[in-house]
Short mmCIF file of C-alpha atoms in Angstrom, two decimals:
data_model
loop_
_atom_site.label_atom_id
_atom_site.label_comp_id
_atom_site.label_asym_id
_atom_site.label_seq_id
_atom_site.Cartn_x
_atom_site.Cartn_y
_atom_site.Cartn_z
CA UNK W 1 108.18 -7.17 -90.70
CA UNK W 2 105.81 -8.49 -87.72
CA UNK W 3 103.47 -11.21 -89.03
CA UNK W 4 99.86 -11.69 -87.35
CA UNK W 5 98.47 -15.04 -87.37
CA UNK W 6 94.49 -14.92 -87.11
CA UNK W 7 92.82 -17.54 -85.29
CA UNK W 8 89.96 -19.18 -87.51
CA UNK W 9 87.93 -20.34 -84.41
CA UNK W 10 87.86 -16.75 -82.97
CA UNK W 11 86.76 -15.16 -86.23
CA UNK W 12 83.73 -17.58 -86.36
CA UNK W 13 82.81 -16.93 -82.88
CA UNK W 14 82.93 -13.12 -83.55
CA UNK W 15 80.94 -13.35 -86.46
CA UNK W 16 78.31 -15.46 -84.97
CA UNK W 17 78.23 -13.00 -81.88
CA UNK W 18 77.45 -10.14 -84.33
CA UNK W 19 74.90 -12.17 -86.26
CA UNK W 20 73.18 -12.96 -83.06
CA UNK W 21 72.95 -9.18 -82.21
CA UNK W 22 71.72 -8.39 -85.74
CA UNK W 23 68.92 -11.14 -85.39
CA UNK W 24 67.87 -9.91 -82.01
CA UNK W 25 67.81 -6.36 -83.00
CA UNK W 26 65.56 -7.18 -86.11
CA UNK W 27 63.36 -9.18 -83.74
CA UNK W 28 62.85 -6.44 -81.49
CA UNK W 29 62.24 -3.98 -84.43
CA UNK W 30 59.44 -6.46 -85.71
CA UNK W 31 57.92 -7.39 -82.17
CA UNK W 32 54.40 -5.64 -82.20
CA UNK W 33 54.41 -4.83 -85.80
CA UNK W 34 51.34 -5.80 -87.71
CA UNK W 35 47.51 -5.64 -86.96
CA UNK W 36 46.68 -7.29 -83.88
CA UNK W 37 45.17 -10.81 -83.60
CA UNK W 38 43.26 -12.29 -80.47
CA UNK W 39 43.11 -15.96 -80.24
CA UNK W 40 41.42 -16.37 -76.77
CA UNK W 41 40.73 -14.62 -73.47
CA UNK W 42 41.51 -16.25 -70.22
CA UNK W 43 41.04 -15.97 -66.57
CA UNK W 44 43.84 -14.76 -64.37
CA UNK W 45 42.49 -15.51 -60.97
CA UNK W 46 39.37 -17.07 -59.61
CA UNK W 47 36.58 -14.61 -59.53
CA UNK W 48 35.22 -13.91 -56.04
CA UNK W 49 38.36 -15.27 -53.86
CA UNK W 50 39.31 -13.50 -50.81
CA UNK W 51 42.94 -14.26 -51.78
CA UNK W 52 43.74 -14.51 -55.42
CA UNK W 53 43.80 -18.22 -56.77
CA UNK W 54 45.43 -18.99 -60.08
CA UNK W 55 42.97 -20.00 -62.59
CA UNK W 56 43.62 -20.53 -66.59
CA UNK W 57 40.60 -21.18 -68.54
CA UNK W 58 39.11 -19.70 -71.81
CA UNK W 59 35.94 -17.41 -71.25
CA UNK W 60 33.72 -15.63 -73.55
CA UNK W 61 32.27 -13.15 -71.05
CA UNK W 62 33.35 -11.54 -67.72
CA UNK W 63 32.60 -9.42 -64.86
CA UNK W 64 33.15 -5.67 -64.41
CA UNK W 65 36.30 -5.14 -62.21
CA UNK W 66 37.56 -8.72 -63.13
CA UNK W 67 40.89 -9.20 -64.49
CA UNK W 68 41.57 -11.15 -67.92
CA UNK W 69 44.48 -12.04 -70.22
CA UNK W 70 44.02 -11.53 -73.86
CA UNK W 71 46.15 -13.91 -75.79
CA UNK W 72 47.21 -13.50 -79.65
CA UNK W 73 49.75 -11.92 -81.94
CA UNK W 74 51.09 -8.45 -82.25
CA UNK W 75 49.84 -7.17 -79.18
CA UNK W 76 52.78 -5.43 -77.42
CA UNK W 77 52.02 -2.15 -79.53
CA UNK W 78 48.43 -2.07 -78.24
CA UNK W 79 47.08 1.50 -77.69
CA UNK W 80 43.64 0.66 -76.81
CA UNK W 81 41.22 -2.04 -75.38
CA UNK W 82 37.57 -1.42 -75.40
CA UNK W 83 34.89 -3.69 -73.61
CA UNK W 84 31.63 -2.75 -75.33
CA UNK W 85 32.79 0.73 -76.09
CA UNK W 86 34.20 1.33 -72.52
CA UNK W 87 38.01 1.88 -72.51
CA UNK W 88 40.14 0.00 -70.07
CA UNK W 89 43.25 1.10 -68.32
CA UNK W 90 46.40 -0.23 -69.96
CA UNK W 91 49.56 -1.17 -67.87
CA UNK W 92 52.20 -1.63 -70.53
CA UNK W 93 54.32 -3.27 -67.89
CA UNK W 94 51.85 -6.26 -68.29
CA UNK W 95 52.24 -6.46 -71.92
CA UNK W 96 54.13 -8.87 -74.21
CA UNK W 97 53.60 -9.49 -77.93
CA UNK W 98 51.26 -12.56 -77.12
CA UNK W 99 49.46 -11.49 -74.00
CA UNK W 100 47.93 -8.34 -72.26
CA UNK W 101 46.59 -8.43 -68.81
CA UNK W 102 43.64 -6.07 -68.42
CA UNK W 103 40.83 -5.16 -66.08
CA UNK W 104 37.26 -4.75 -67.29
CA UNK W 105 36.49 -1.01 -66.30
CA UNK W 106 33.47 -0.08 -64.14
CA UNK W 107 32.03 1.87 -66.95
CA UNK W 108 31.53 -1.06 -69.16
CA UNK W 109 27.80 -1.89 -69.60
CA UNK W 110 26.04 -5.23 -69.58
CA UNK W 111 22.94 -3.53 -71.15
CA UNK W 112 22.31 -3.10 -74.73
CA UNK W 113 25.96 -4.19 -75.35
CA UNK W 114 27.66 -5.18 -78.43
CA UNK W 115 29.26 -8.21 -77.15
CA UNK W 116 32.68 -7.30 -78.43
CA UNK W 117 36.12 -6.78 -77.13
CA UNK W 118 37.90 -4.24 -79.47
CA UNK W 119 41.79 -3.94 -79.53
CA UNK W 120 43.74 -1.34 -81.36
CA UNK W 121 47.45 -0.87 -82.15
CA UNK W 122 49.38 1.10 -84.39
CA UNK W 123 48.64 -1.01 -87.58
CA UNK W 124 45.02 -1.66 -87.13
CA UNK W 125 42.11 -2.85 -84.89
CA UNK W 126 40.43 -6.38 -84.30
CA UNK W 127 37.38 -7.48 -82.49
CA UNK W 128 36.60 -10.63 -80.48
CA UNK W 129 33.19 -11.95 -79.28
CA UNK W 130 33.13 -11.20 -75.57
CA UNK W 131 30.16 -10.10 -73.40
CA UNK W 132 29.86 -8.21 -70.01
CA UNK W 133 27.94 -10.43 -67.42
CA UNK W 134 25.22 -8.57 -65.33
CA UNK W 135 26.51 -8.01 -61.62
CA UNK W 136 24.20 -9.19 -58.89
CA UNK W 137 21.77 -6.29 -57.79
CA UNK W 138 22.72 -3.96 -54.97
CA UNK W 139 20.18 -2.96 -52.42
CA UNK W 140 20.91 0.49 -50.74
CA UNK W 141 17.58 1.31 -48.83
CA UNK W 142 13.97 0.66 -48.37
CA UNK W 143 11.35 3.30 -48.04
CA UNK W 144 10.12 1.51 -44.86
CA UNK W 145 11.48 -1.48 -42.69
CA UNK W 146 8.18 -2.35 -41.20
CA UNK W 147 4.66 -2.61 -42.53
CA UNK W 148 1.36 -4.53 -43.11
CA UNK W 149 0.48 -6.79 -45.95
CA UNK W 150 -0.54 -4.79 -48.88
CA UNK W 151 1.74 -1.81 -48.12
CA UNK W 152 3.41 -0.28 -51.15
CA UNK W 153 7.21 0.24 -50.32
CA UNK W 154 10.13 1.28 -52.65
CA UNK W 155 13.46 -0.53 -52.86
CA UNK W 156 16.41 1.43 -54.09
CA UNK W 157 19.81 0.35 -55.48
CA UNK W 158 21.38 -0.43 -58.65
CA UNK W 159 21.61 -3.52 -61.21
CA UNK W 160 17.64 -4.07 -61.08
CA UNK W 161 17.55 -4.93 -64.48
CA UNK W 162 15.45 -7.73 -65.53
CA UNK W 163 13.93 -8.49 -62.01
CA UNK W 164 12.57 -11.96 -61.64
CA UNK W 165 11.72 -11.98 -58.03
CA UNK W 166 11.64 -10.20 -54.45
CA UNK W 167 11.32 -11.81 -51.22
CA UNK W 168 10.94 -10.49 -47.57
CA UNK W 169 12.73 -13.49 -45.83
CA UNK W 170 11.63 -16.46 -47.67
CA UNK W 171 8.09 -14.82 -48.69
CA UNK W 172 7.75 -13.76 -52.36
CA UNK W 173 6.56 -10.37 -52.86
CA UNK W 174 4.48 -9.02 -55.74
CA UNK W 175 6.33 -6.77 -57.92
CA UNK W 176 4.45 -3.52 -59.12
CA UNK W 177 7.00 -1.64 -61.15
CA UNK W 178 10.78 -1.80 -61.74
CA UNK W 179 13.76 0.47 -63.25
CA UNK W 180 17.51 -0.13 -63.18
CA UNK W 181 17.63 1.73 -59.68
CA UNK W 182 14.12 1.39 -58.08
CA UNK W 183 11.57 -1.40 -57.57
CA UNK W 184 8.07 -0.87 -55.99
CA UNK W 185 6.52 -3.97 -54.26
CA UNK W 186 3.64 -5.02 -52.10
CA UNK W 187 4.41 -6.13 -48.65
CA UNK W 188 3.51 -9.86 -48.53
CA UNK W 189 1.67 -11.59 -45.44
CA UNK W 190 4.12 -12.49 -42.83
CA UNK W 191 6.83 -10.41 -44.32
CA UNK W 192 9.83 -10.82 -41.99
CA UNK W 193 13.56 -10.94 -42.56
CA UNK W 194 16.39 -10.02 -45.21
CA UNK W 195 14.80 -8.40 -48.46
CA UNK W 196 16.36 -9.94 -51.51
CA UNK W 197 16.15 -9.11 -55.07
CA UNK W 198 16.79 -11.72 -58.03
CA UNK W 199 17.77 -10.75 -61.46
CA UNK W 200 19.91 -12.46 -64.22
CA UNK W 201 23.05 -11.50 -62.44
CA UNK W 202 22.18 -13.16 -59.30
CA UNK W 203 20.38 -12.46 -55.91
CA UNK W 204 21.43 -9.50 -53.76
CA UNK W 205 20.23 -8.92 -50.25
CA UNK W 206 20.24 -5.70 -48.24
CA UNK W 207 20.61 -2.98 -47.26
CA UNK W 208 23.62 -2.91 -44.88
CA UNK W 209 24.18 -0.22 -42.34
CA UNK W 210 26.52 0.81 -39.82
CA UNK W 211 25.06 2.46 -36.63
CA UNK W 212 27.98 4.61 -35.93
CA UNK W 213 29.93 4.73 -39.10
CA UNK W 214 32.76 2.67 -37.62
CA UNK W 215 31.07 -0.72 -36.81
CA UNK W 216 30.95 -3.12 -39.79
CA UNK W 217 27.72 -2.74 -41.70
CA UNK W 218 25.00 -5.10 -40.57
CA UNK W 219 22.12 -6.54 -42.79
CA UNK W 220 18.90 -4.48 -41.90
CA UNK W 221 15.91 -6.81 -41.86
CA UNK W 222 12.46 -6.11 -42.37
CA UNK W 223 9.67 -6.24 -39.77
CA UNK W 224 9.88 -6.78 -35.85
CA UNK W 225 9.43 -9.67 -33.74
CA UNK W 226 8.39 -7.09 -30.78
CA UNK W 227 7.46 -3.57 -31.11
CA UNK W 228 7.87 -0.97 -28.28
CA UNK W 229 6.25 2.04 -30.46
CA UNK W 230 4.54 1.85 -33.59
CA UNK W 231 2.29 4.97 -34.00
CA UNK W 232 1.72 4.53 -30.27
CA UNK W 233 3.36 2.95 -27.53
CA UNK W 234 2.59 -0.75 -27.56
CA UNK W 235 1.25 -2.16 -24.21
CA UNK W 236 3.63 -0.25 -22.07
CA UNK W 237 4.87 3.19 -20.88
CA UNK W 238 7.54 5.88 -21.40
CA UNK W 239 9.71 8.04 -19.00
CA UNK W 240 12.26 10.84 -18.95
CA UNK W 241 15.03 12.34 -16.88
CA UNK W 242 17.45 15.29 -16.83
CA UNK W 243 15.39 17.67 -19.12
CA UNK W 244 14.06 15.39 -21.93
CA UNK W 245 10.35 15.24 -23.05
CA UNK W 246 8.77 12.87 -25.48
CA UNK W 247 5.56 13.69 -27.36
CA UNK W 248 4.41 10.22 -28.37
CA UNK W 249 1.45 11.58 -30.56
CA UNK W 250 3.59 13.85 -32.95
CA UNK W 251 2.30 14.16 -36.60
CA UNK W 252 4.98 16.65 -37.64
CA UNK W 253 7.68 14.31 -38.88
CA UNK W 254 6.70 10.67 -39.43
CA UNK W 255 8.64 7.84 -40.77
CA UNK W 256 5.77 5.46 -41.49
CA UNK W 257 2.10 5.55 -40.35
CA UNK W 258 0.68 8.71 -38.70
CA UNK W 259 2.63 9.24 -35.55
CA UNK W 260 6.10 9.46 -34.27
CA UNK W 261 7.80 10.49 -30.98
CA UNK W 262 9.07 13.92 -30.96
CA UNK W 263 11.85 13.95 -28.42
CA UNK W 264 13.28 17.30 -27.08
CA UNK W 265 16.50 17.44 -24.99
CA UNK W 266 16.44 20.69 -23.06
CA UNK W 267 19.32 19.40 -20.64
CA UNK W 268 22.91 17.94 -21.65
CA UNK W 269 22.63 14.21 -21.03
CA UNK W 270 19.04 14.04 -20.62
CA UNK W 271 17.21 10.64 -21.43
CA UNK W 272 13.98 9.38 -22.46
CA UNK W 273 12.89 5.42 -22.76
CA UNK W 274 10.08 3.44 -24.01
CA UNK W 275 9.07 0.44 -22.03
CA UNK W 276 7.02 -2.84 -22.25
CA UNK W 277 4.17 -3.78 -19.80
CA UNK W 278 5.76 -7.14 -19.60
CA UNK W 279 9.46 -7.93 -19.99
CA UNK W 280 10.24 -9.12 -23.51
CA UNK W 281 11.85 -12.34 -24.06
CA UNK W 282 15.17 -11.85 -25.89
CA UNK W 283 16.10 -15.46 -26.42
CA UNK W 284 14.86 -15.63 -29.81
CA UNK W 285 15.80 -11.90 -30.87
CA UNK W 286 18.97 -10.62 -32.41
CA UNK W 287 18.80 -7.00 -32.89
CA UNK W 288 17.44 -3.74 -31.57
CA UNK W 289 16.04 -1.71 -34.47
CA UNK W 290 14.59 1.87 -34.50
CA UNK W 291 14.48 4.98 -36.90
CA UNK W 292 15.54 8.46 -36.03
CA UNK W 293 15.05 11.63 -37.90
CA UNK W 294 17.76 14.33 -36.72
CA UNK W 295 16.86 18.06 -36.93
CA UNK W 296 19.30 20.78 -37.89
CA UNK W 297 22.44 20.69 -35.79
CA UNK W 298 22.46 17.02 -35.06
CA UNK W 299 24.59 15.92 -37.87
CA UNK W 300 27.48 13.70 -36.41
CA UNK W 301 26.36 14.16 -32.86
CA UNK W 302 26.08 11.05 -30.57
CA UNK W 303 23.33 9.35 -28.48
CA UNK W 304 23.33 6.62 -26.21
CA UNK W 305 20.89 3.62 -26.71
CA UNK W 306 20.36 1.70 -23.52
CA UNK W 307 18.57 -1.46 -22.66
CA UNK W 308 17.32 -1.54 -19.13
CA UNK W 309 20.61 0.32 -18.19
CA UNK W 310 22.37 3.29 -19.42
CA UNK W 311 25.47 2.44 -17.64
CA UNK W 312 26.34 -0.90 -18.67
CA UNK W 313 24.10 -2.43 -21.35
CA UNK W 314 24.47 0.68 -23.80
CA UNK W 315 25.85 1.45 -27.30
CA UNK W 316 26.58 4.86 -28.85
CA UNK W 317 25.21 5.80 -32.23
CA UNK W 318 25.71 8.82 -34.72
CA UNK W 319 22.88 10.93 -35.70
CA UNK W 320 22.36 12.25 -39.27
CA UNK W 321 20.30 15.46 -39.77
CA UNK W 322 17.58 16.21 -42.58
CA UNK W 323 16.52 12.70 -42.97
CA UNK W 324 15.23 9.36 -41.60
CA UNK W 325 17.91 6.74 -40.79
CA UNK W 326 17.08 3.23 -39.53
CA UNK W 327 19.51 1.68 -37.22
CA UNK W 328 20.08 -1.98 -36.20
CA UNK W 329 22.43 -2.84 -33.48
CA UNK W 330 23.09 -6.55 -32.35
CA UNK W 331 21.84 -7.51 -28.88
CA UNK W 332 25.01 -9.14 -27.90
CA UNK W 333 26.88 -5.51 -28.15
CA UNK W 334 24.83 -4.33 -25.12
CA UNK W 335 27.16 -5.73 -22.51
CA UNK W 336 30.47 -4.97 -20.50
CA UNK W 337 32.53 -6.46 -17.88
CA UNK W 338 29.76 -5.49 -15.29
CA UNK W 339 26.85 -6.77 -17.15
CA UNK W 340 28.45 -9.49 -19.40
CA UNK W 341 26.60 -11.51 -21.93
CA UNK W 342 23.62 -10.86 -24.35
CA UNK W 343 20.54 -9.71 -22.28
CA UNK W 344 18.02 -12.16 -21.71
CA UNK W 345 14.91 -9.96 -21.27
CA UNK W 346 14.09 -6.32 -22.00
CA UNK W 347 11.92 -3.90 -20.12
CA UNK W 348 12.75 -0.65 -21.94
CA UNK W 349 14.87 0.92 -24.67
CA UNK W 350 16.33 4.22 -23.78
CA UNK W 351 17.65 7.18 -25.79
CA UNK W 352 20.16 9.44 -23.91
CA UNK W 353 21.70 12.84 -25.29
CA UNK W 354 25.48 12.26 -25.26
CA UNK W 355 27.04 15.18 -27.18
CA UNK W 356 26.24 18.02 -24.62
CA UNK W 357 24.34 19.44 -27.46
CA UNK W 358 21.13 20.62 -25.75
CA UNK W 359 18.61 21.95 -26.67
CA UNK W 360 18.19 19.38 -29.40
CA UNK W 361 15.13 17.53 -30.96
CA UNK W 362 14.94 14.23 -32.83
CA UNK W 363 12.08 12.24 -33.82
CA UNK W 364 11.67 8.61 -33.05
CA UNK W 365 9.71 5.97 -35.05
CA UNK W 366 9.42 2.09 -35.31
CA UNK W 367 10.99 1.11 -32.15
CA UNK W 368 11.59 -2.54 -31.34
CA UNK W 369 13.52 -5.76 -31.35
CA UNK W 370 14.01 -8.17 -34.22
#
């Protein structure tokens, strides 16, 4: 008869192994069970940083689009997280039973908010005091980009709730009326520079525009340091070539005031220019600025803007049809290897048809430098 001797140490180790498996299994079954509990909300990265910078501080409010960590108990089975009633996207890969990483959704409102974060799992829900901070205002357009003191202009954009001030450069403007998306103001004396709006969410400047849809958008300032055309040619002249004609007293389509220039191209690559009686010193100027209304068929077409020279000091812009578009182009971009460096003086600003799109008509208004 064969006798098997059992090793007591091996038996103990085997028993311990199965006990650990049982405990782990129970823990996995219990993980995430029970109503959720929130103990705090903390930051994950430093807001506004170009590159994410780790930051770990308890917060009671947050920014739309900001990412935060919810800490507590029984969180792994979370099915829904709401910021003031707006449901956040949940990535379960970022869940543990004690933490959840979540981003405040763009639909979360800072207006008439509950000031509560609500978290729901299979066993129940809980709320936590947490409010949404109002973002800084965003300016998308102005009804006009030049004007006399007292002119009423409209600023359009978003996040204008609770406006406390509007400035043209450093000069305060009188606010007439406001909504979340529109502000009417009276142009102040000596209005010149960037328009800014201040609310409880901060200060925003704008608008920013790209002259060709490719160049990085540039801040479009209010006013001019020198005007070439403002209802009329200002102390200067105009000329054309190749089949272009400009009606400087047009009243058919006007951006501001009573007149604009109706520019008709009857020949491909024809050109038109507005000049100054005396050369304009550009040492204290930064931009060329002008407004164009494109008629039917001009959308996406290109014209060339030339400064004293259509061949070397020129920049191409893209037209938009059915609306007035105000363009701003840095003077330093009007150069090449033959004519290097920012131009130092300006005799004329030219507009040349470049798409071979003649016959073509556009309207010009408020032409000058800032």
